[in-house]
Coordinates of C-alpha atoms in Angstrom, one line a residue:
Chain A
M1 CA 0.0 0.0 0.0
S2 CA 1.6 3.2 -1.1
P3 CA 1.3 6.3 1.2
S4 CA -0.5 8.3 -1.5
S5 CA -3.2 5.8 -2.2
D6 CA -3.8 5.1 1.5
T7 CA -6.6 7.4 2.5
S8 CA -7.5 5.6 5.7
V9 CA -8.6 7.6 8.8
L10 CA -5.3 6.8 10.4
T11 CA -3.3 8.4 7.6
D12 CA -5.4 11.5 7.7
M13 CA -4.8 11.6 11.4
A14 CA -1.1 11.2 11.1
N15 CA -0.9 14.0 8.5
W16 CA -3.0 16.2 10.7
L17 CA -0.6 15.5 13.5
Q18 CA 2.4 16.6 11.3
H19 CA 1.4 20.2 12.3
Q20 CA 3.2 21.3 15.4
H21 CA 0.3 23.0 17.1
N22 CA -2.2 20.3 16.3
R23 CA 0.2 17.9 17.9
L24 CA 0.5 20.1 20.9
I25 CA -3.3 20.2 21.4
V26 CA -3.5 16.4 21.2
L27 CA -0.7 15.9 23.6
L28 CA -2.2 18.3 26.1
V29 CA -5.6 16.6 25.9
M30 CA -4.1 13.2 26.3
A31 CA -1.9 14.3 29.2
A32 CA -5.0 15.8 30.9
A33 CA -7.0 12.6 30.3
A34 CA -4.2 10.5 31.7
M35 CA -3.8 12.8 34.7
F36 CA -7.5 12.8 35.6
F37 CA -8.2 9.2 34.6
P38 CA -7.8 7.9 38.2
L39 CA -10.7 10.1 39.4
I40 CA -13.2 8.1 37.4
A41 CA -11.6 4.7 37.3
N42 CA -12.1 1.8 39.6
N43 CA -9.2 -0.2 41.0
Y44 CA -9.3 -2.8 38.2
M45 CA -9.1 -0.2 35.4
L46 CA -6.4 1.6 37.3
E47 CA -4.4 -1.5 37.6
V48 CA -4.7 -2.3 33.9
L49 CA -3.7 1.2 32.9
T50 CA -0.8 1.2 35.2
N51 CA 0.3 -2.0 33.5
A52 CA -0.1 -0.3 30.2
W53 CA 2.2 2.6 31.2
F54 CA 4.6 0.1 32.5
Y55 CA 4.8 -1.7 29.1
T56 CA 5.0 1.6 27.4
I57 CA 8.3 2.3 29.1
L58 CA 9.6 -1.2 28.3
C59 CA 8.5 -0.9 24.7
L60 CA 10.0 2.5 24.2
G61 CA 13.3 1.2 25.6
L62 CA 13.3 -1.8 23.2
N63 CA 12.2 0.6 20.5
I64 CA 15.6 2.3 20.7
V65 CA 17.3 -1.0 20.1
V66 CA 14.9 -2.5 17.5
G67 CA 13.2 0.5 16.0
Y68 CA 16.0 3.1 15.9
A69 CA 19.1 1.0 15.5
G70 CA 17.5 -2.0 13.8
L71 CA 19.0 -4.6 16.1
L72 CA 16.8 -7.6 16.8
D73 CA 16.9 -8.2 20.5
L74 CA 15.1 -11.3 21.7
G75 CA 16.3 -11.1 25.3
Y76 CA 15.2 -7.6 26.4
A77 CA 13.5 -9.0 29.6
A78 CA 17.0 -9.6 30.9
F79 CA 17.6 -5.9 31.4
F80 CA 14.2 -5.6 33.0
A81 CA 15.3 -8.4 35.3
V82 CA 18.6 -6.9 36.1
G83 CA 16.9 -3.7 37.2
A84 CA 14.2 -5.5 39.2
Y85 CA 16.8 -7.8 41.0
T86 CA 19.1 -4.9 41.7
T87 CA 16.4 -3.0 43.6
G88 CA 15.1 -6.3 45.1
I89 CA 18.4 -7.4 46.5
L90 CA 19.5 -4.0 47.7
T91 CA 16.3 -3.2 49.5
S92 CA 15.3 -6.6 50.9
Q93 CA 18.8 -7.9 51.8
F94 CA 20.8 -4.8 52.5
G95 CA 18.1 -2.4 53.6
V96 CA 19.1 0.3 51.1
N97 CA 16.6 3.1 50.5
F98 CA 14.6 2.5 47.4
W99 CA 15.5 5.7 45.7
L100 CA 19.2 4.9 46.0
T101 CA 18.7 1.6 44.3
V102 CA 17.3 3.3 41.2
P103 CA 20.6 4.7 40.0
A104 CA 22.2 1.4 41.0
A105 CA 19.7 -0.5 38.9
V106 CA 20.4 1.9 35.9
F107 CA 24.1 1.3 36.4
C108 CA 23.8 -2.5 36.6
S109 CA 21.6 -2.7 33.5
M110 CA 24.1 -0.4 31.7
V111 CA 27.0 -2.7 32.7
A112 CA 24.9 -5.7 31.6
G113 CA 24.3 -4.0 28.3
I114 CA 28.0 -3.3 27.7
I115 CA 29.0 -6.8 28.7
I116 CA 26.6 -8.5 26.3
G117 CA 26.6 -5.8 23.6
G118 CA 30.3 -5.1 23.4
P119 CA 31.4 -8.4 22.0
T120 CA 28.2 -9.3 20.1
L121 CA 27.2 -6.1 18.3
R122 CA 29.8 -6.8 15.6
L123 CA 27.5 -9.6 14.5
R124 CA 25.0 -9.1 11.8
S125 CA 21.4 -9.1 12.9
D126 CA 20.3 -12.8 12.7
Y127 CA 23.2 -13.9 14.9
L128 CA 22.6 -11.1 17.3
A129 CA 19.0 -12.2 17.8
I130 CA 20.3 -15.7 18.8
V131 CA 22.9 -14.3 21.2
T132 CA 20.4 -12.0 22.9
L133 CA 18.0 -14.9 23.2
G134 CA 20.6 -16.9 24.9
F135 CA 21.6 -14.0 27.2
G136 CA 18.0 -13.5 28.2
E137 CA 17.8 -17.1 29.3
I138 CA 21.1 -17.0 31.1
V139 CA 20.0 -14.1 33.2
R140 CA 16.8 -15.9 34.2
I141 CA 18.6 -19.1 35.0
I142 CA 21.2 -17.4 37.1
A143 CA 18.4 -15.6 39.0
R144 CA 16.8 -19.0 39.5
N145 CA 19.9 -20.6 40.9
L146 CA 21.7 -18.0 43.0
E147 CA 21.0 -17.7 46.7
I148 CA 21.1 -13.9 46.7
T149 CA 18.3 -13.7 44.2
G150 CA 16.1 -16.1 46.2
G151 CA 16.3 -19.0 43.8
A152 CA 13.2 -20.3 42.1
S153 CA 10.8 -18.6 44.6
G154 CA 12.4 -15.2 44.1
L155 CA 12.5 -12.3 46.4
I156 CA 9.7 -11.2 48.7
G157 CA 9.3 -8.3 51.1
I158 CA 10.8 -5.7 48.9
E159 CA 10.2 -2.4 50.7
R160 CA 7.7 0.1 49.4
P161 CA 9.3 3.4 48.6
F162 CA 8.4 6.7 50.4
F163 CA 7.8 9.9 48.5
F164 CA 7.9 13.0 50.6
G165 CA 6.7 11.0 53.6
I166 CA 3.9 9.2 51.7
E167 CA 4.3 5.5 51.4
L168 CA 3.7 4.5 47.8
S169 CA 1.4 1.5 48.4
Q170 CA -1.9 2.1 46.6
G171 CA -2.7 1.6 43.0
I172 CA -3.2 5.2 42.3
H173 CA 0.3 6.0 43.5
F174 CA 1.9 3.6 41.1
Y175 CA -0.4 4.8 38.4
Y176 CA 1.2 8.2 38.6
V177 CA 4.7 6.8 39.1
F178 CA 4.4 4.8 35.9
L179 CA 2.6 7.6 34.0
F180 CA 5.5 9.9 34.9
L181 CA 8.1 7.4 33.9
A182 CA 6.3 6.8 30.6
I183 CA 6.2 10.5 29.8
L184 CA 9.8 10.7 30.7
A185 CA 10.6 7.8 28.4
C186 CA 8.7 9.5 25.6
F187 CA 10.6 12.7 26.1
V188 CA 14.0 11.0 26.1
S189 CA 13.1 8.9 23.1
Y190 CA 11.9 12.0 21.2
R191 CA 15.0 14.0 22.0
L192 CA 17.3 11.1 21.1
Q193 CA 15.4 10.4 17.8
N194 CA 16.0 14.0 16.7
S195 CA 19.7 14.2 17.5
R196 CA 23.0 13.4 16.0
M197 CA 22.9 10.0 17.7
G198 CA 19.4 9.3 16.6
R199 CA 20.2 10.0 13.0
A200 CA 23.3 7.9 13.2
W201 CA 21.1 4.9 14.4
Q202 CA 18.9 5.4 11.4
Y203 CA 21.9 5.6 9.0
V204 CA 23.3 2.3 10.4
R205 CA 19.8 0.7 10.2
E206 CA 19.4 1.8 6.5
D207 CA 22.8 1.0 5.2
E208 CA 25.7 -0.1 7.4
D209 CA 28.4 0.2 4.9
A210 CA 27.4 3.6 3.6
A211 CA 27.1 4.8 7.2
E212 CA 30.6 3.6 8.0
A213 CA 31.9 5.3 4.8
M214 CA 30.4 8.5 6.1
G215 CA 32.5 8.2 9.2
I216 CA 30.1 6.6 11.6
N217 CA 31.4 4.1 14.0
R218 CA 28.9 1.3 13.4
V219 CA 29.7 -0.8 16.5
G220 CA 30.0 2.2 18.8
V221 CA 26.7 3.7 17.7
K222 CA 24.9 0.3 18.1
L223 CA 26.4 -0.1 21.5
Y224 CA 24.9 3.3 22.6
A225 CA 21.5 2.1 21.4
Y226 CA 21.8 -1.2 23.2
V227 CA 23.0 0.3 26.4
I228 CA 20.4 3.1 26.5
G229 CA 17.7 0.6 25.8
A230 CA 19.0 -1.5 28.6
M231 CA 18.8 1.5 31.0
F232 CA 15.1 2.0 30.1
G233 CA 14.6 -1.6 31.1
G234 CA 16.6 -1.2 34.3
V235 CA 14.5 1.8 35.4
A236 CA 11.2 0.0 34.6
G237 CA 12.4 -3.1 36.4
S238 CA 13.4 -1.2 39.5
F239 CA 10.0 0.4 39.9
F240 CA 8.3 -2.9 39.0
A241 CA 10.0 -4.5 42.0
A242 CA 8.8 -1.7 44.2
K243 CA 5.3 -2.0 43.0
M244 CA 5.0 -5.8 43.3
T245 CA 7.1 -6.1 46.5
A246 CA 8.0 -9.6 45.2
I247 CA 9.7 -10.8 42.1
S248 CA 10.4 -14.2 40.8
P249 CA 12.5 -15.5 37.8
E250 CA 9.3 -16.6 36.0
T251 CA 8.5 -12.9 35.4
F252 CA 11.4 -12.6 33.1
T253 CA 10.9 -15.5 30.6
F254 CA 11.5 -15.5 26.9
S255 CA 7.8 -14.9 26.4
Q256 CA 8.1 -11.7 28.3
S257 CA 10.8 -10.5 25.8
V258 CA 8.7 -11.6 22.9
L259 CA 5.7 -9.7 24.3
I260 CA 7.7 -6.5 24.6
L261 CA 9.0 -6.9 21.1
L262 CA 5.5 -7.6 19.9
G263 CA 4.4 -4.2 21.3
V264 CA 7.1 -2.5 19.4
V265 CA 6.5 -4.2 16.1
L266 CA 2.7 -4.1 16.4
G267 CA 2.6 -0.4 16.9
G268 CA 5.2 0.5 14.4
M269 CA 9.0 0.3 14.9
G270 CA 10.8 3.6 15.4
K271 CA 7.6 5.6 15.9
I272 CA 7.0 6.8 19.4
P273 CA 3.1 7.2 19.2
G274 CA 3.0 3.8 17.4
V275 CA 5.0 2.1 20.2
I276 CA 2.6 3.5 22.8
V277 CA -0.3 2.3 20.9
G278 CA 1.4 -1.1 20.6
A279 CA 2.0 -1.3 24.4
F280 CA -1.6 -0.4 25.1
A281 CA -2.9 -2.9 22.6
L282 CA -0.7 -5.5 24.3
V283 CA -2.2 -4.9 27.7
L284 CA -5.7 -3.9 26.9
F285 CA -6.6 -6.6 24.4
P286 CA -6.5 -9.5 26.7
E287 CA -8.4 -7.5 29.3
V288 CA -11.1 -6.3 27.0
F289 CA -11.7 -9.8 25.7
R290 CA -11.5 -11.5 29.1
D291 CA -15.0 -12.9 28.6
L292 CA -13.7 -15.1 25.8
G293 CA -11.8 -17.0 28.5
S294 CA -8.9 -19.1 27.2
M295 CA -10.0 -18.4 23.7
R296 CA -8.8 -14.8 24.0
M297 CA -5.2 -15.5 23.4
L298 CA -6.1 -17.3 20.2
V299 CA -8.2 -14.3 19.1
F300 CA -5.3 -12.0 20.0
A301 CA -3.0 -14.1 17.9
I302 CA -5.3 -13.9 14.9
V303 CA -5.8 -10.2 15.3
M304 CA -2.1 -9.7 15.4
L305 CA -1.6 -11.8 12.3
I306 CA -4.2 -9.7 10.4
I307 CA -2.5 -6.5 11.5
M308 CA 0.9 -7.7 10.4
L309 CA -0.5 -9.0 7.1
Y310 CA -2.2 -5.7 6.2
R311 CA 0.0 -3.2 8.0
P312 CA 3.5 -4.7 8.1
E313 CA 4.9 -1.3 9.1
G314 CA 2.7 -1.4 12.2
I315 CA -0.6 0.2 13.3
W316 CA 0.8 3.7 13.3
P317 CA 0.9 5.1 9.7
R318 CA 3.8 6.9 8.1
G319 CA 3.3 10.5 7.4
K320 CA 3.5 11.7 3.8
S321 CA 6.7 13.3 2.6
Chain B
M1 CA 53.6 16.7 -2.7
A2 CA 51.9 13.4 -2.5
L3 CA 48.6 13.4 -0.6
L4 CA 48.0 9.7 -1.2
E5 CA 50.7 7.2 -1.7
V6 CA 50.0 3.6 -2.6
Q7 CA 53.0 1.2 -2.7
D8 CA 53.2 -2.5 -3.7
L9 CA 49.6 -3.1 -2.8
I10 CA 48.5 -6.7 -3.0
L11 CA 45.0 -7.9 -2.4
S12 CA 43.7 -11.4 -2.9
F13 CA 40.5 -13.3 -2.4
S14 CA 41.1 -17.0 -1.5
G15 CA 44.3 -17.2 -3.6
L16 CA 43.0 -15.1 -6.5
E17 CA 45.1 -11.9 -6.8
V18 CA 42.8 -9.0 -7.5
I19 CA 45.4 -6.3 -7.1
R20 CA 49.0 -7.1 -7.9
N21 CA 51.9 -5.0 -6.8
L22 CA 50.1 -1.8 -7.4
S23 CA 51.9 1.5 -6.8
F24 CA 50.7 5.0 -7.6
I25 CA 50.5 8.4 -6.0
V26 CA 47.9 11.2 -6.0
K27 CA 49.4 14.7 -5.7
K28 CA 47.7 17.3 -3.5
G29 CA 45.3 19.5 -5.5
T30 CA 45.1 17.4 -8.6
I31 CA 42.4 15.5 -10.3
A32 CA 43.5 11.9 -10.9
S33 CA 41.7 9.0 -12.6
L34 CA 41.9 5.3 -12.3
I35 CA 40.8 3.6 -15.5
G36 CA 40.8 0.1 -16.8
P37 CA 38.5 -2.5 -18.4
N38 CA 35.7 -4.1 -16.4
G39 CA 36.9 -6.3 -13.6
A40 CA 40.4 -4.8 -13.6
G41 CA 40.1 -4.2 -9.8
K42 CA 39.4 -0.5 -9.7
T43 CA 36.6 -0.7 -7.1
S44 CA 38.7 -3.1 -5.1
I45 CA 41.4 -0.4 -4.9
F46 CA 38.8 2.0 -3.6
N47 CA 37.7 -0.5 -1.0
C48 CA 41.3 -0.9 0.1
L49 CA 41.9 2.8 0.3
T50 CA 38.7 3.3 2.4
G51 CA 39.3 0.4 4.7
F52 CA 36.5 -1.9 3.5
Y53 CA 39.0 -4.5 2.3
K54 CA 42.2 -5.3 4.1
P55 CA 45.1 -5.8 1.6
D56 CA 47.5 -8.7 2.0
S57 CA 50.5 -6.5 1.9
G58 CA 51.7 -3.1 0.7
K59 CA 51.5 0.4 2.0
I60 CA 48.8 3.1 1.8
N61 CA 49.9 6.5 3.2
F62 CA 47.5 9.4 3.4
N63 CA 49.0 12.7 4.4
N64 CA 52.2 10.8 5.2
R65 CA 50.4 8.6 7.7
S66 CA 49.7 4.9 7.2
I67 CA 45.9 4.2 7.1
L68 CA 46.3 0.6 6.3
R69 CA 45.1 -0.7 9.7
L70 CA 42.3 1.9 10.2
K71 CA 38.6 1.1 10.2
P72 CA 36.5 2.7 7.4
H73 CA 35.0 5.4 9.7
K74 CA 38.5 6.3 11.0
I75 CA 39.7 6.7 7.5
T76 CA 36.8 9.1 6.7
Q77 CA 37.8 11.0 9.8
T78 CA 41.3 11.5 8.5
G79 CA 39.9 13.3 5.5
M80 CA 39.1 10.7 2.8
A81 CA 35.5 10.5 1.5
R82 CA 34.0 8.3 -1.1
T83 CA 30.9 7.8 -3.2
F84 CA 29.6 4.4 -4.3
Q85 CA 29.3 2.9 -7.7
N86 CA 25.7 1.9 -7.1
L87 CA 24.0 4.6 -5.1
R88 CA 24.0 3.9 -1.4
L89 CA 21.7 6.6 -0.1
F90 CA 19.6 6.3 3.1
K91 CA 16.5 6.1 1.0
S92 CA 13.8 6.6 3.5
M93 CA 15.4 9.7 5.0
T94 CA 15.2 13.2 3.7
V95 CA 17.9 14.7 1.4
L96 CA 19.1 17.0 4.2
E97 CA 19.3 14.1 6.7
N98 CA 21.4 12.2 4.2
V99 CA 23.9 14.9 3.9
M100 CA 23.9 15.5 7.6
S101 CA 25.5 12.0 8.0
G102 CA 28.7 13.4 6.6
M103 CA 29.0 15.8 9.5
H104 CA 28.8 13.0 12.0
C105 CA 32.5 12.5 12.1
R106 CA 33.2 16.2 12.5
T107 CA 30.9 16.6 15.5
S108 CA 30.7 15.0 18.9
A109 CA 27.4 15.5 20.8
G110 CA 26.4 12.3 22.7
P111 CA 23.0 11.0 23.9
L112 CA 23.2 13.0 27.2
G113 CA 23.6 16.3 25.3
A114 CA 20.7 15.3 23.0
V115 CA 18.4 14.6 25.9
L116 CA 19.3 17.8 27.8
H117 CA 19.6 20.0 24.8
T118 CA 22.7 21.6 26.1
P119 CA 23.8 24.8 24.5
S120 CA 26.8 23.1 22.9
Q121 CA 24.6 20.4 21.5
R122 CA 22.2 23.0 20.0
R123 CA 25.1 24.9 18.5
E124 CA 26.4 21.7 17.0
E125 CA 23.0 20.8 15.5
E126 CA 22.8 24.2 13.9
L127 CA 26.3 23.8 12.5
I128 CA 25.5 20.4 11.1
R129 CA 22.4 21.9 9.4
V130 CA 24.2 24.9 8.0
V131 CA 27.1 22.9 6.6
S132 CA 24.8 20.3 5.1
E133 CA 22.8 23.0 3.4
E134 CA 25.9 24.6 2.0
C135 CA 26.9 21.3 0.6
L136 CA 23.5 20.9 -1.0
A137 CA 23.7 24.4 -2.4
F138 CA 27.1 23.6 -3.8
V139 CA 25.8 20.6 -5.8
G140 CA 22.7 22.5 -6.7
I141 CA 19.8 20.7 -5.0
L142 CA 19.2 22.8 -1.9
N143 CA 15.6 23.3 -3.0
K144 CA 15.0 19.5 -2.7
K145 CA 16.4 19.2 0.9
D146 CA 13.1 18.0 2.4
R147 CA 12.3 15.4 -0.2
H148 CA 12.9 11.7 0.6
A149 CA 16.1 10.7 -1.0
G150 CA 14.6 7.5 -2.5
N151 CA 12.0 9.5 -4.4
L152 CA 14.4 11.7 -6.3
P153 CA 15.3 11.2 -10.0
Y154 CA 18.6 9.3 -10.5
G155 CA 20.7 12.4 -11.4
D156 CA 19.6 14.1 -8.2
Q157 CA 20.3 11.0 -6.1
R158 CA 23.9 11.2 -7.4
R159 CA 24.1 14.8 -6.3
V160 CA 23.0 13.8 -2.8
E161 CA 25.8 11.3 -2.7
W162 CA 28.3 14.0 -3.7
A163 CA 26.9 16.5 -1.2
R164 CA 27.1 13.8 1.5
A165 CA 30.7 13.1 0.7
L166 CA 31.5 16.8 0.7
A167 CA 29.9 17.2 4.1
T168 CA 32.6 15.0 5.7
K169 CA 35.0 17.9 4.8
P170 CA 37.4 15.7 3.0
E171 CA 40.9 16.4 1.7
L172 CA 40.6 13.6 -0.9
L173 CA 37.4 12.7 -2.6
L174 CA 37.1 9.3 -4.2
L175 CA 34.4 9.1 -6.8
D176 CA 33.4 5.6 -8.0
E177 CA 32.0 6.0 -11.5
P178 CA 30.3 9.3 -10.9
A179 CA 29.0 9.5 -14.5
A180 CA 27.4 6.1 -14.6
G181 CA 23.7 6.5 -15.5
L182 CA 23.9 10.2 -16.2
N183 CA 22.7 11.7 -19.5
H184 CA 24.8 14.0 -21.7
D185 CA 23.8 17.2 -20.0
E186 CA 24.2 15.8 -16.6
K187 CA 27.7 14.7 -17.5
Q188 CA 28.6 18.2 -18.6
E189 CA 27.4 19.5 -15.3
L190 CA 29.4 16.8 -13.5
I191 CA 32.6 17.9 -15.3
E192 CA 32.0 21.4 -14.1
L193 CA 31.2 20.2 -10.6
I194 CA 34.4 18.2 -10.4
L195 CA 36.4 21.2 -11.4
H196 CA 34.6 23.4 -8.9
I197 CA 35.2 21.0 -6.1
R198 CA 38.9 21.1 -6.8
D199 CA 39.2 24.8 -7.6
E200 CA 36.9 26.3 -5.0
L201 CA 37.0 23.8 -2.2
G202 CA 40.6 22.8 -2.8
I203 CA 39.7 19.1 -2.5
T204 CA 41.9 16.6 -4.3
I205 CA 40.0 14.1 -6.4
L206 CA 40.6 10.5 -7.5
L207 CA 38.0 9.0 -9.7
I208 CA 37.2 5.7 -11.3
E209 CA 35.4 6.2 -14.6
H210 CA 34.4 4.4 -17.8
D211 CA 33.4 7.4 -19.7
M212 CA 36.7 8.2 -21.5
G213 CA 35.5 11.6 -22.7
L214 CA 35.0 12.7 -19.1
V215 CA 38.2 11.2 -17.9
M216 CA 40.3 12.9 -20.6
K217 CA 38.7 16.2 -20.0
V218 CA 39.1 16.5 -16.2
S219 CA 42.0 14.4 -15.2
E220 CA 45.6 15.6 -15.0
R221 CA 47.0 12.2 -14.3
I222 CA 45.6 8.9 -15.4
T223 CA 46.5 5.5 -14.1
V224 CA 45.5 2.6 -16.2
I225 CA 44.9 -0.8 -14.5
D226 CA 44.4 -4.2 -16.0
Y227 CA 44.2 -7.4 -14.1
G228 CA 45.0 -5.6 -10.9
K229 CA 48.3 -4.3 -12.4
M230 CA 49.3 -0.9 -13.5
I231 CA 50.0 -0.9 -17.2
A232 CA 50.3 2.8 -17.9
E233 CA 50.4 6.2 -16.3
G234 CA 50.5 9.7 -17.5
N235 CA 48.4 12.5 -18.8
A236 CA 45.5 12.1 -21.2
S237 CA 47.4 12.1 -24.5
E238 CA 50.3 9.9 -23.1
V239 CA 47.8 7.3 -22.0
Q240 CA 45.8 7.4 -25.2
N241 CA 48.7 6.6 -27.3
N242 CA 50.2 3.9 -25.2
P243 CA 50.0 0.6 -27.0
K244 CA 49.5 -1.4 -23.8
V245 CA 46.4 0.6 -23.1
I246 CA 45.0 0.2 -26.5
E247 CA 45.7 -3.5 -26.2
A248 CA 43.9 -3.8 -22.8
Y249 CA 40.9 -2.1 -24.2
L250 CA 40.7 -3.4 -27.7
G251 CA 42.6 -6.7 -27.4
S252 CA 45.9 -7.3 -29.2
E253 CA 46.4 -8.4 -32.7
D254 CA 47.6 -11.8 -31.5
D255 CA 44.2 -12.3 -29.9
E256 CA 42.5 -11.5 -33.1
D257 CA 44.6 -13.9 -35.0
S258 CA 43.8 -16.7 -32.7
L259 CA 40.1 -16.1 -33.3

């Protein structure tokens, strides 16, 4: 489907959004809606939406790796796990204040990103996918077998954080925490996308050799994408641990990585609004169709197949040029 | 003074020698050409110069410094830019964004600067834009800067490649068959452009080309390659009258006899 013949509502909407002030209006309305949503929502809806914001952060993080730099990462849950376990171990076993564990979680996921990315990013994409898949499993299995990570049963009793004297314990608190983090993730993604580094990722994604001939350090630029993506995962994991107060290795399985990747691809790789739509689709679909019982995952799969067949570039359309 | 010095270069692929003991120099401020029949190894030479192929042995000195062990992006940083025989544009990006890629190696802002929009990052972004627009204006397609590169006509796509190479601020520009696929008028414009690049920007040029008319018109020194070996060197008329060159292009009389 060529952009010119595509006159669907979505395309019109995307073109309308190309105008700076239209975009601003939409953003303000959406931000207000997101801010005031908890006033009308019941606990269940709040929980679901919190989860959607949480996946938004993860999907935006993975989007930097997959969407911007074009690296297929099948083990993204590993960075999420590193962040969650860093916070979990530091608070539950060493009594460290939660807020201090956040930078530690970012640092650890960054180091994990460098350790795995440094030697493997020289590989071309298919091989990289296999290596990241392996890495994801390694992290989960290590967490399962070490004593400090609580073995197969995981960690419990992770302390709830305090924010200006208020204990963050209710659904509404975490709704706002994850909403704030998701907005921050959007902001950072947007700034990165429109920068020297963001363009370099796109050059490498489009033509590695030409990019290298233009003086771009292919491996270095990819490593940046990988590590920044890992840091997003680390932050999300850290707050996830605080919200759940308990984590177990089974949260960070391969299917978790696939789910996050699905959100990115479904919404539209490299497009921030698309990735948000993808993350929401991921979380909302199974909830909306809960009545279908065990059939819903089958329906979900069929819907995804249809979307991918008819919109291989994702739900979010490309603007005209 | 020699800007580029190639000495006894040997390159082979699994035993097959593609470049054999090749030596030549490119003097600063000149326009030099590498010519030769198809498959003579011309593009392989470019790929050695720009670090995409690692030669088996020999020396490549650029500005009196060996660049033999450098990675392609480092070589671009030292001031050598190239274009590709088959266009290698970033097709889904705009023309301006394509050219901006050239400035990457001349700037340094990292992710943190991008997120915080520090003053130095903003200045640098502005500089990248200004330089890229200058390069587009130089090749004459500034009015198309917001178009997607893949949607441009072929001749304009070539210009985007030249602008992109110029944006790396090179001392030496390697053009791999710049006239391929261009029509007669575009070729004339190309000749002028090549002369402009040298005369106004002071950039030394080394080109590979099949279009003999163009080569004879612009180049001050021509190196003829056949089977990876240099068979002649000199200015246009010297090369044209060299029997070895005629033989390489037209075949020798012995060959004809054997037919």
